[in-house]
mmCIF file of C-alpha atoms and ligand atoms in Angstrom:
data_model
loop_
_atom_site.group_PDB
_atom_site.id
_atom_site.type_symbol
_atom_site.label_atom_id
_atom_site.label_comp_id
_atom_site.label_asym_id
_atom_site.label_seq_id
_atom_site.Cartn_x
_atom_site.Cartn_y
_atom_site.Cartn_z
ATOM 1 C CA UNK A 89 79.207 235.440 50.050
ATOM 2 C CA UNK A 90 75.446 235.389 49.830
ATOM 3 C CA UNK A 91 72.849 238.013 48.935
ATOM 4 C CA UNK A 92 71.871 238.273 52.610
ATOM 5 C CA UNK A 93 73.523 241.709 53.047
ATOM 6 C CA UNK A 94 71.953 243.023 49.829
ATOM 7 C CA UNK A 95 68.575 241.758 51.053
ATOM 8 C CA UNK A 96 69.016 243.501 54.400
ATOM 9 C CA UNK A 97 70.003 246.748 52.660
ATOM 10 C CA UNK A 98 66.913 246.560 50.450
ATOM 11 C CA UNK A 99 64.664 245.974 53.465
ATOM 12 C CA UNK A 100 66.242 248.971 55.182
ATOM 13 C CA UNK A 101 65.778 251.136 52.056
ATOM 14 C CA UNK A 102 62.090 250.211 52.129
ATOM 15 C CA UNK A 103 61.854 251.014 55.872
ATOM 16 C CA UNK A 104 63.499 254.403 55.314
ATOM 17 C CA UNK A 105 61.454 255.148 52.164
ATOM 18 C CA UNK A 106 64.676 255.611 50.211
ATOM 19 C CA UNK A 107 64.487 254.632 46.531
ATOM 20 C CA UNK A 108 67.980 253.266 46.070
ATOM 21 C CA UNK A 109 71.507 253.079 47.456
ATOM 22 C CA UNK A 110 74.364 254.076 45.115
ATOM 23 C CA UNK A 111 77.737 252.630 46.107
ATOM 24 C CA UNK A 112 81.144 253.451 44.611
ATOM 25 C CA UNK A 113 84.509 251.810 45.437
ATOM 26 C CA UNK A 114 84.494 251.577 49.231
ATOM 27 C CA UNK A 115 84.217 249.375 52.293
ATOM 28 C CA UNK A 116 80.442 249.330 51.674
ATOM 29 C CA UNK A 117 81.065 247.775 48.242
ATOM 30 C CA UNK A 118 83.412 245.134 49.690
ATOM 31 C CA UNK A 119 80.933 244.376 52.456
ATOM 32 C CA UNK A 120 78.005 244.055 50.052
ATOM 33 C CA UNK A 121 79.473 242.102 47.131
ATOM 34 C CA UNK A 122 83.108 241.364 48.026
ATOM 35 C CA UNK A 123 84.545 243.545 45.263
ATOM 36 C CA UNK A 124 87.629 245.638 46.054
ATOM 37 C CA UNK A 125 87.207 248.164 43.245
ATOM 38 C CA UNK A 126 89.915 250.636 42.323
ATOM 39 C CA UNK A 127 88.936 254.227 43.047
ATOM 40 C CA UNK A 128 89.215 255.617 39.504
ATOM 41 C CA UNK A 129 87.959 258.591 37.529
ATOM 42 C CA UNK A 130 85.956 255.980 35.592
ATOM 43 C CA UNK A 131 82.696 255.236 37.396
ATOM 44 C CA UNK A 132 82.194 251.932 39.194
ATOM 45 C CA UNK A 133 78.782 251.881 40.874
ATOM 46 C CA UNK A 134 76.564 249.357 42.544
ATOM 47 C CA UNK A 135 72.945 250.443 42.175
ATOM 48 C CA UNK A 136 70.732 248.818 44.820
ATOM 49 C CA UNK A 137 67.077 249.803 44.362
ATOM 50 C CA UNK A 138 64.557 249.183 47.142
ATOM 51 C CA UNK A 139 62.449 247.466 44.461
ATOM 52 C CA UNK A 140 64.167 245.656 41.633
ATOM 53 C CA UNK A 141 67.423 243.850 41.091
ATOM 54 C CA UNK A 142 70.809 245.352 41.964
ATOM 55 C CA UNK A 143 73.285 246.122 39.160
ATOM 56 C CA UNK A 144 77.040 246.576 39.359
ATOM 57 C CA UNK A 145 78.092 249.005 36.631
ATOM 58 C CA UNK A 146 81.809 248.793 35.792
ATOM 59 C CA UNK A 147 84.058 250.136 33.040
ATOM 60 C CA UNK A 148 84.678 247.390 30.452
ATOM 61 C CA UNK A 149 88.366 247.276 31.343
ATOM 62 C CA UNK A 150 87.466 246.401 34.954
ATOM 63 C CA UNK A 151 85.059 243.594 34.045
ATOM 64 C CA UNK A 152 87.587 240.800 34.624
ATOM 65 C CA UNK A 153 88.477 242.090 38.102
ATOM 66 C CA UNK A 154 84.817 242.549 39.029
ATOM 67 C CA UNK A 155 83.967 239.014 37.904
ATOM 68 C CA UNK A 156 87.008 237.490 39.619
ATOM 69 C CA UNK A 157 85.782 239.009 42.900
ATOM 70 C CA UNK A 158 82.678 236.824 42.822
ATOM 71 C CA UNK A 159 80.376 239.858 42.645
ATOM 72 C CA UNK A 160 78.814 238.459 39.469
ATOM 73 C CA UNK A 161 77.393 235.587 41.527
ATOM 74 C CA UNK A 162 75.409 238.095 43.598
ATOM 75 C CA UNK A 163 74.440 240.898 41.198
ATOM 76 C CA UNK A 164 74.174 241.548 37.487
ATOM 77 C CA UNK A 165 77.445 243.047 36.208
ATOM 78 C CA UNK A 166 76.944 245.584 33.432
ATOM 79 C CA UNK A 167 79.824 247.226 31.593
ATOM 80 C CA UNK A 168 80.173 250.630 29.993
ATOM 81 C CA UNK A 169 82.487 251.512 27.097
ATOM 82 C CA UNK A 170 84.923 254.434 27.085
ATOM 83 C CA UNK A 171 82.553 256.666 25.093
ATOM 84 C CA UNK A 172 79.367 255.764 27.000
ATOM 85 C CA UNK A 173 77.727 258.006 29.601
ATOM 86 C CA UNK A 174 77.896 255.959 32.836
ATOM 87 C CA UNK A 175 75.922 258.505 34.869
ATOM 88 C CA UNK A 176 73.131 258.179 32.303
ATOM 89 C CA UNK A 177 73.285 254.402 32.741
ATOM 90 C CA UNK A 178 72.855 254.777 36.510
ATOM 91 C CA UNK A 179 69.835 257.022 35.862
ATOM 92 C CA UNK A 180 68.430 254.363 33.494
ATOM 93 C CA UNK A 181 68.750 251.653 36.138
ATOM 94 C CA UNK A 182 67.019 253.927 38.681
ATOM 95 C CA UNK A 183 64.252 254.625 36.162
ATOM 96 C CA UNK A 184 63.800 250.861 35.622
ATOM 97 C CA UNK A 185 63.169 250.559 39.377
ATOM 98 C CA UNK A 186 60.960 253.688 39.584
ATOM 99 C CA UNK A 187 63.506 255.311 41.885
ATOM 100 C CA UNK A 188 64.531 258.458 40.019
ATOM 101 C CA UNK A 189 62.581 260.852 42.241
ATOM 102 C CA UNK A 190 64.375 259.638 45.361
ATOM 103 C CA UNK A 191 65.208 260.123 48.064
ATOM 104 C CA UNK A 192 68.449 258.438 47.009
ATOM 105 C CA UNK A 193 71.265 257.394 49.308
ATOM 106 C CA UNK A 194 74.781 257.933 48.014
ATOM 107 C CA UNK A 195 77.688 256.153 49.696
ATOM 108 C CA UNK A 196 79.753 258.454 51.904
ATOM 109 C CA UNK A 197 83.137 258.087 50.163
ATOM 110 C CA UNK A 198 81.900 258.521 46.592
ATOM 111 C CA UNK A 199 83.972 261.146 44.798
ATOM 112 C CA UNK A 200 82.290 264.536 44.697
ATOM 113 C CA UNK A 201 82.689 264.625 40.903
ATOM 114 C CA UNK A 202 80.311 261.637 40.618
ATOM 115 C CA UNK A 203 77.867 262.931 43.236
ATOM 116 C CA UNK A 204 77.635 266.305 41.481
ATOM 117 C CA UNK A 205 77.088 264.605 38.119
ATOM 118 C CA UNK A 206 74.329 262.431 39.599
ATOM 119 C CA UNK A 207 72.682 265.450 41.188
ATOM 120 C CA UNK A 208 72.792 267.363 37.902
ATOM 121 C CA UNK A 209 71.281 264.379 36.097
ATOM 122 C CA UNK A 210 68.519 263.802 38.694
ATOM 123 C CA UNK A 211 67.550 267.337 39.756
ATOM 124 C CA UNK A 212 64.271 266.216 41.356
ATOM 125 C CA UNK A 213 65.864 263.775 43.789
ATOM 126 C CA UNK A 214 66.563 264.277 47.483
ATOM 127 C CA UNK A 215 69.906 262.941 48.716
ATOM 128 C CA UNK A 216 70.917 261.050 51.847
ATOM 129 C CA UNK A 217 74.258 259.825 53.145
ATOM 130 C CA UNK A 218 74.675 256.145 52.320
ATOM 131 C CA UNK A 219 75.900 255.471 55.862
ATOM 132 C CA UNK A 220 72.362 256.125 57.127
ATOM 133 C CA UNK A 221 71.481 252.920 55.272
ATOM 134 C CA UNK A 222 74.582 250.758 55.771
ATOM 135 C CA UNK A 223 76.150 251.767 59.118
ATOM 136 C CA UNK A 224 73.434 250.342 61.382
ATOM 137 C CA UNK A 225 73.785 247.048 59.487
ATOM 138 C CA UNK A 226 77.587 246.991 59.200
ATOM 139 C CA UNK A 227 78.254 247.822 62.841
ATOM 140 C CA UNK A 228 76.662 244.564 64.065
ATOM 141 C CA UNK A 229 78.967 241.776 62.935
ATOM 142 C CA UNK A 230 77.781 238.255 62.127
ATOM 143 C CA UNK A 231 79.561 235.157 63.443
ATOM 144 C CA UNK A 232 81.885 234.945 60.423
ATOM 145 C CA UNK A 233 82.916 238.573 60.809
ATOM 146 C CA UNK A 234 83.541 238.147 64.544
ATOM 147 C CA UNK A 235 85.749 235.145 63.774
ATOM 148 C CA UNK A 236 87.627 237.220 61.168
ATOM 149 C CA UNK A 237 88.202 240.022 63.700
ATOM 150 C CA UNK A 238 89.579 237.538 66.247
ATOM 151 C CA UNK A 239 91.852 236.018 63.591
ATOM 152 C CA UNK A 240 93.236 239.378 62.477
ATOM 153 C CA UNK A 241 93.550 240.374 66.152
ATOM 154 C CA UNK A 242 95.720 237.319 66.779
ATOM 155 C CA UNK A 243 97.802 238.234 63.722
ATOM 156 C CA UNK A 244 98.583 241.723 65.038
ATOM 157 C CA UNK A 245 99.311 240.262 68.504
ATOM 158 C CA UNK A 246 101.967 238.171 66.768
ATOM 159 C CA UNK A 247 103.513 241.297 65.247
ATOM 160 C CA UNK A 248 103.559 243.100 68.612
ATOM 161 C CA UNK A 249 105.248 240.048 70.145
ATOM 162 C CA UNK A 250 108.268 240.807 67.939
ATOM 163 C CA UNK A 251 108.391 244.596 68.316
ATOM 164 C CA UNK A 252 110.658 244.746 71.394
ATOM 165 C CA UNK A 253 113.418 242.995 69.408
ATOM 166 C CA UNK A 254 113.236 245.695 66.726
ATOM 167 C CA UNK A 255 113.600 248.613 69.158
ATOM 168 C CA UNK A 256 117.244 249.394 69.789
ATOM 169 C CA UNK A 257 118.955 252.703 70.616
ATOM 170 C CA UNK A 258 120.349 254.321 67.464
ATOM 171 C CA UNK A 259 117.634 253.070 65.112
ATOM 172 C CA UNK A 260 115.210 255.573 63.598
ATOM 173 C CA UNK A 261 111.433 255.324 63.851
ATOM 174 C CA UNK A 262 111.377 254.828 60.071
ATOM 175 C CA UNK A 263 113.790 251.869 60.220
ATOM 176 C CA UNK A 264 111.755 250.199 62.946
ATOM 177 C CA UNK A 265 108.575 250.978 60.988
ATOM 178 C CA UNK A 266 109.930 249.275 57.866
ATOM 179 C CA UNK A 267 110.602 246.104 59.859
ATOM 180 C CA UNK A 268 107.172 246.224 61.490
ATOM 181 C CA UNK A 269 105.524 246.665 58.075
ATOM 182 C CA UNK A 270 107.333 243.553 56.866
ATOM 183 C CA UNK A 271 106.076 241.644 59.914
ATOM 184 C CA UNK A 272 102.515 242.821 59.246
ATOM 185 C CA UNK A 273 102.832 241.736 55.614
ATOM 186 C CA UNK A 274 104.016 238.305 56.789
ATOM 187 C CA UNK A 275 100.945 237.798 58.996
ATOM 188 C CA UNK A 276 98.242 239.753 57.099
ATOM 189 C CA UNK A 277 97.216 240.313 53.447
ATOM 190 C CA UNK A 278 97.972 244.050 53.624
ATOM 191 C CA UNK A 279 99.547 246.713 55.832
ATOM 192 C CA UNK A 280 97.042 249.372 56.926
ATOM 193 C CA UNK A 281 99.259 251.732 58.970
ATOM 194 C CA UNK A 282 102.357 251.822 61.172
ATOM 195 C CA UNK A 283 102.826 254.353 63.971
ATOM 196 C CA UNK A 284 106.151 254.354 65.828
ATOM 197 C CA UNK A 285 106.126 257.447 68.050
ATOM 198 C CA UNK A 286 109.245 257.760 70.192
ATOM 199 C CA UNK A 287 109.971 260.207 72.995
ATOM 200 C CA UNK A 288 108.126 263.518 72.513
ATOM 201 C CA UNK A 289 106.534 262.226 69.265
ATOM 202 C CA UNK A 290 104.409 259.957 71.469
ATOM 203 C CA UNK A 291 102.428 263.047 72.482
ATOM 204 C CA UNK A 292 100.922 263.250 68.951
ATOM 205 C CA UNK A 293 98.306 260.472 68.609
ATOM 206 C CA UNK A 294 98.559 260.129 64.809
ATOM 207 C CA UNK A 295 102.310 260.680 64.443
ATOM 208 C CA UNK A 296 103.364 257.997 61.951
ATOM 209 C CA UNK A 297 107.098 257.603 61.360
ATOM 210 C CA UNK A 298 110.002 260.013 61.265
ATOM 211 C CA UNK A 299 113.772 260.029 60.990
ATOM 212 C CA UNK A 300 114.038 260.590 64.761
ATOM 213 C CA UNK A 301 116.695 258.360 66.296
ATOM 214 C CA UNK A 302 115.323 256.358 69.212
ATOM 215 C CA UNK A 303 117.432 256.774 72.343
ATOM 216 C CA UNK A 304 117.994 254.816 75.503
ATOM 217 C CA UNK A 305 115.221 255.581 77.995
ATOM 218 C CA UNK A 306 112.690 256.646 75.345
ATOM 219 C CA UNK A 307 109.107 255.525 75.629
ATOM 220 C CA UNK A 308 107.770 254.408 72.211
ATOM 221 C CA UNK A 309 104.078 254.223 71.312
ATOM 222 C CA UNK A 310 103.551 251.514 68.667
ATOM 223 C CA UNK A 311 100.081 251.529 67.045
ATOM 224 C CA UNK A 312 99.802 249.179 64.075
ATOM 225 C CA UNK A 313 97.199 247.544 61.873
ATOM 226 C CA UNK A 314 96.712 245.386 58.830
ATOM 227 C CA UNK A 315 94.015 243.631 56.849
ATOM 228 C CA UNK A 316 93.433 239.874 56.777
ATOM 229 C CA UNK A 317 90.611 238.264 54.775
ATOM 230 C CA UNK A 318 89.035 241.704 54.409
ATOM 231 C CA UNK A 319 88.957 242.593 58.127
ATOM 232 C CA UNK A 320 91.160 245.122 59.944
ATOM 233 C CA UNK A 321 93.393 244.911 63.007
ATOM 234 C CA UNK A 322 94.427 247.867 65.183
ATOM 235 C CA UNK A 323 96.447 247.476 68.385
ATOM 236 C CA UNK A 324 98.577 249.867 70.446
ATOM 237 C CA UNK A 325 101.176 249.039 73.068
ATOM 238 C CA UNK A 326 103.872 251.118 74.779
ATOM 239 C CA UNK A 327 107.532 250.181 74.950
ATOM 240 C CA UNK A 328 110.477 251.691 76.807
ATOM 241 C CA UNK A 329 114.131 251.277 75.864
ATOM 242 C CA UNK A 330 116.211 250.521 78.934
ATOM 243 C CA UNK A 331 114.863 251.653 82.277
ATOM 244 C CA UNK A 332 111.403 253.126 82.829
ATOM 245 C CA UNK A 333 111.131 256.664 84.200
ATOM 246 C CA UNK A 334 108.946 256.505 87.369
ATOM 247 C CA UNK A 335 106.785 259.413 86.159
ATOM 248 C CA UNK A 336 106.057 257.551 82.904
ATOM 249 C CA UNK A 337 105.312 254.370 84.871
ATOM 250 C CA UNK A 338 102.760 256.281 86.994
ATOM 251 C CA UNK A 339 101.096 257.706 83.909
ATOM 252 C CA UNK A 340 101.015 254.261 82.316
ATOM 253 C CA UNK A 341 99.506 252.696 85.449
ATOM 254 C CA UNK A 342 96.633 255.206 85.243
ATOM 255 C CA UNK A 343 96.192 254.430 81.561
ATOM 256 C CA UNK A 344 96.166 250.679 82.104
ATOM 257 C CA UNK A 345 93.486 251.088 84.753
ATOM 258 C CA UNK A 346 91.466 253.352 82.430
ATOM 259 C CA UNK A 347 91.652 250.925 79.522
ATOM 260 C CA UNK A 348 90.564 248.032 81.761
ATOM 261 C CA UNK A 349 87.682 250.145 83.114
ATOM 262 C CA UNK A 350 86.554 250.924 79.571
ATOM 263 C CA UNK A 351 86.591 247.258 78.589
ATOM 264 C CA UNK A 352 84.827 246.241 81.826
ATOM 265 C CA UNK A 353 81.996 248.672 81.016
ATOM 266 C CA UNK A 354 81.229 246.924 77.705
ATOM 267 C CA UNK A 355 78.097 244.751 77.588
ATOM 268 C CA UNK A 356 74.817 244.705 75.666
ATOM 269 C CA UNK A 357 72.334 247.412 76.606
ATOM 270 C CA UNK A 358 74.747 250.142 77.727
ATOM 271 C CA UNK A 359 75.509 253.159 75.549
ATOM 272 C CA UNK A 360 78.689 253.748 73.581
ATOM 273 C CA UNK A 361 79.070 256.969 75.587
ATOM 274 C CA UNK A 362 79.137 255.030 78.884
ATOM 275 C CA UNK A 363 82.253 253.110 77.757
ATOM 276 C CA UNK A 364 83.993 256.397 77.010
ATOM 277 C CA UNK A 365 82.885 257.754 80.394
ATOM 278 C CA UNK A 366 84.212 254.704 82.280
ATOM 279 C CA UNK A 367 87.690 255.015 80.762
ATOM 280 C CA UNK A 368 87.736 258.800 81.031
ATOM 281 C CA UNK A 369 86.723 258.850 84.719
ATOM 282 C CA UNK A 370 89.924 257.037 85.723
ATOM 283 C CA UNK A 371 92.102 259.496 83.784
ATOM 284 C CA UNK A 372 90.123 262.507 85.054
ATOM 285 C CA UNK A 373 90.416 261.321 88.654
ATOM 286 C CA UNK A 374 94.190 261.037 88.282
ATOM 287 C CA UNK A 375 94.344 264.647 87.077
ATOM 288 C CA UNK A 376 95.208 263.842 83.431
ATOM 289 C CA UNK A 377 91.784 264.596 81.942
ATOM 290 C CA UNK A 378 93.002 267.446 79.739
ATOM 291 C CA UNK A 379 95.731 265.170 78.320
ATOM 292 C CA UNK A 380 93.232 262.581 76.995
ATOM 293 C CA UNK A 381 92.449 264.480 73.812
ATOM 294 C CA UNK A 382 90.421 262.006 71.741
ATOM 295 C CA UNK A 383 87.396 259.728 71.979
ATOM 296 C CA UNK A 384 87.900 256.336 73.629
ATOM 297 C CA UNK A 385 87.404 254.289 70.475
ATOM 298 C CA UNK A 386 85.972 253.538 67.062
ATOM 299 C CA UNK A 387 84.192 250.657 65.412
ATOM 300 C CA UNK A 388 86.206 248.354 63.180
ATOM 301 C CA UNK A 389 85.429 245.791 60.516
ATOM 302 C CA UNK A 390 85.916 246.063 56.749
ATOM 303 C CA UNK A 391 86.963 249.650 57.536
ATOM 304 C CA UNK A 392 89.656 250.534 60.068
ATOM 305 C CA UNK A 393 87.467 253.292 61.498
ATOM 306 C CA UNK A 394 83.681 252.903 61.320
ATOM 307 C CA UNK A 395 80.650 253.173 63.606
ATOM 308 C CA UNK A 396 80.033 252.903 66.509
ATOM 309 C CA UNK A 397 82.083 255.848 67.780
ATOM 310 C CA UNK A 398 82.924 255.391 71.463
ATOM 311 C CA UNK A 399 82.480 259.007 72.429
ATOM 312 C CA UNK A 400 80.535 261.254 74.813
ATOM 313 C CA UNK A 401 77.085 261.959 73.421
ATOM 314 C CA UNK A 402 76.758 258.729 71.432
ATOM 315 C CA UNK A 403 73.626 257.135 72.895
ATOM 316 C CA UNK A 404 73.817 254.140 70.547
ATOM 317 C CA UNK A 405 73.050 251.069 72.651
ATOM 318 C CA UNK A 406 75.616 248.319 72.377
ATOM 319 C CA UNK A 407 74.362 244.979 71.065
ATOM 320 C CA UNK A 408 76.107 241.638 70.699
ATOM 321 C CA UNK A 409 78.277 241.628 67.564
ATOM 322 C CA UNK A 410 79.452 245.231 67.740
ATOM 323 C CA UNK A 411 83.247 245.488 67.489
ATOM 324 C CA UNK A 412 85.315 248.521 68.421
ATOM 325 C CA UNK A 413 88.564 249.737 69.922
ATOM 326 C CA UNK A 414 89.010 250.782 73.545
ATOM 327 C CA UNK A 415 92.056 253.026 73.307
ATOM 328 C CA UNK A 416 92.452 255.739 75.918
ATOM 329 C CA UNK A 417 95.650 257.774 75.736
ATOM 330 C CA UNK A 418 97.518 260.345 77.790
ATOM 331 C CA UNK A 419 99.608 262.884 75.885
ATOM 332 C CA UNK A 420 102.091 265.227 77.571
ATOM 333 C CA UNK A 421 103.119 267.759 74.934
ATOM 334 C CA UNK A 422 106.874 268.065 74.478
ATOM 335 C CA UNK A 423 107.594 265.038 76.679
ATOM 336 C CA UNK A 424 105.925 261.732 75.888
ATOM 337 C CA UNK A 425 102.636 259.945 75.465
ATOM 338 C CA UNK A 426 101.016 256.573 75.895
ATOM 339 C CA UNK A 427 97.990 254.754 74.510
ATOM 340 C CA UNK A 428 96.718 251.243 75.123
ATOM 341 C CA UNK A 429 94.380 249.842 72.482
ATOM 342 C CA UNK A 430 92.555 246.566 72.119
ATOM 343 C CA UNK A 431 89.724 245.615 69.794
ATOM 344 C CA UNK A 432 86.778 244.176 71.691
ATOM 345 C CA UNK A 433 83.579 242.472 70.572
ATOM 346 C CA UNK A 434 80.292 242.746 72.461
ATOM 347 C CA UNK A 435 79.043 239.256 73.357
ATOM 348 C CA UNK A 436 75.607 238.096 74.556
ATOM 349 C CA UNK A 437 76.581 238.667 78.167
ATOM 350 C CA UNK A 438 79.633 240.940 78.119
ATOM 351 C CA UNK A 439 82.748 241.405 76.092
ATOM 352 C CA UNK A 440 85.561 239.441 74.415
ATOM 353 C CA UNK A 441 88.892 241.005 73.497
ATOM 354 C CA UNK A 442 90.413 240.274 70.102
ATOM 355 C CA UNK A 443 93.891 241.245 71.373
ATOM 356 C CA UNK A 444 95.752 239.519 74.166
ATOM 357 C CA UNK A 445 99.247 241.023 74.447
ATOM 358 C CA UNK A 446 100.283 242.099 77.971
ATOM 359 C CA UNK A 447 99.017 245.655 78.496
ATOM 360 C CA UNK A 448 101.811 246.904 80.739
ATOM 361 C CA UNK A 449 104.963 248.605 79.483
ATOM 362 C CA UNK A 450 107.229 246.243 77.555
ATOM 363 C CA UNK A 451 110.878 246.999 78.282
ATOM 364 C CA UNK A 452 112.933 246.611 75.135
HETATM 365 ZN ZN1 ZN B 737 93.164 256.817 65.198
HETATM 366 ZN ZN1 ZN B 738 95.319 252.183 66.668
HETATM 367 ZN ZN1 ZN B 739 92.223 252.558 66.740
#
């Protein structure tokens, strides 16, 4: 890693007239300095002032992990002992950079206990969400990040290629999920999530795993993701055990058309909302509009869900390097559901998918 991202954050702080960005254990921290810090009750905080050098403050017992991450090549690593006051140390670093009066940006996932302590310590400061600083930068991927997203996309394609063999009548969702997790572990560094939603469970978009026994004829929504070299995968396909019910096939045909329409709408210069509208129009026209109960997609990168949100009302203009899911779904409560999800990357003149599995129903 280089200090390029830190430099861009500092330029943005200056543009926004924000004195400093305070970052705890999070995707922002990994993106900035490559350190996967443990979220602990002991404070770990990267202090990035608009003016002045950044400091990574870590508990002494975490120093070895922080240094092993390579963060010490990019920023000064400063440790605090068990009886020190780490919030006071953050205030000292802000004072060194003339940033104590703020406004100060505090990273979105910082524990409230730390934010409240900072606010008590710096009563004169105004506070901003850290994402106002980092999201516009993080959502446009550089060439290395795009390559990482394609690599992790290929890895999850490989897992999906083996899913049909794991789906057999009489197995539970949990048993299938355990096998899928093992396959993700074999192709990624980490498992992020495993959704195996069979029969009526498919109507709940974030159903994970249950002890439900999968039966002949069941549709099964399989939405899975992992992390490889720090970047996330996320891909959904629909399977049916045995023969496909014609009503489910019709619903899936609509969905396949909607997903393709969403992807076809992606290019630089259009809004995020227009991609949602393109996918939604197909489902609306087929009379399933009220069964498509979520946005069309979400950005992805070092976080599984990040900006840009592909949703009505988001006028963010797409630019080359943005990466997000296109994942319309149709959910029929009490019966079944289906969702097709690919990660796509905006290119200079259109779009490139990071997932390439067949998008039709796979019969298992
Ligand atoms: Zn989701
Ligand atoms: Zn997904
Ligand atoms: Zn997703």
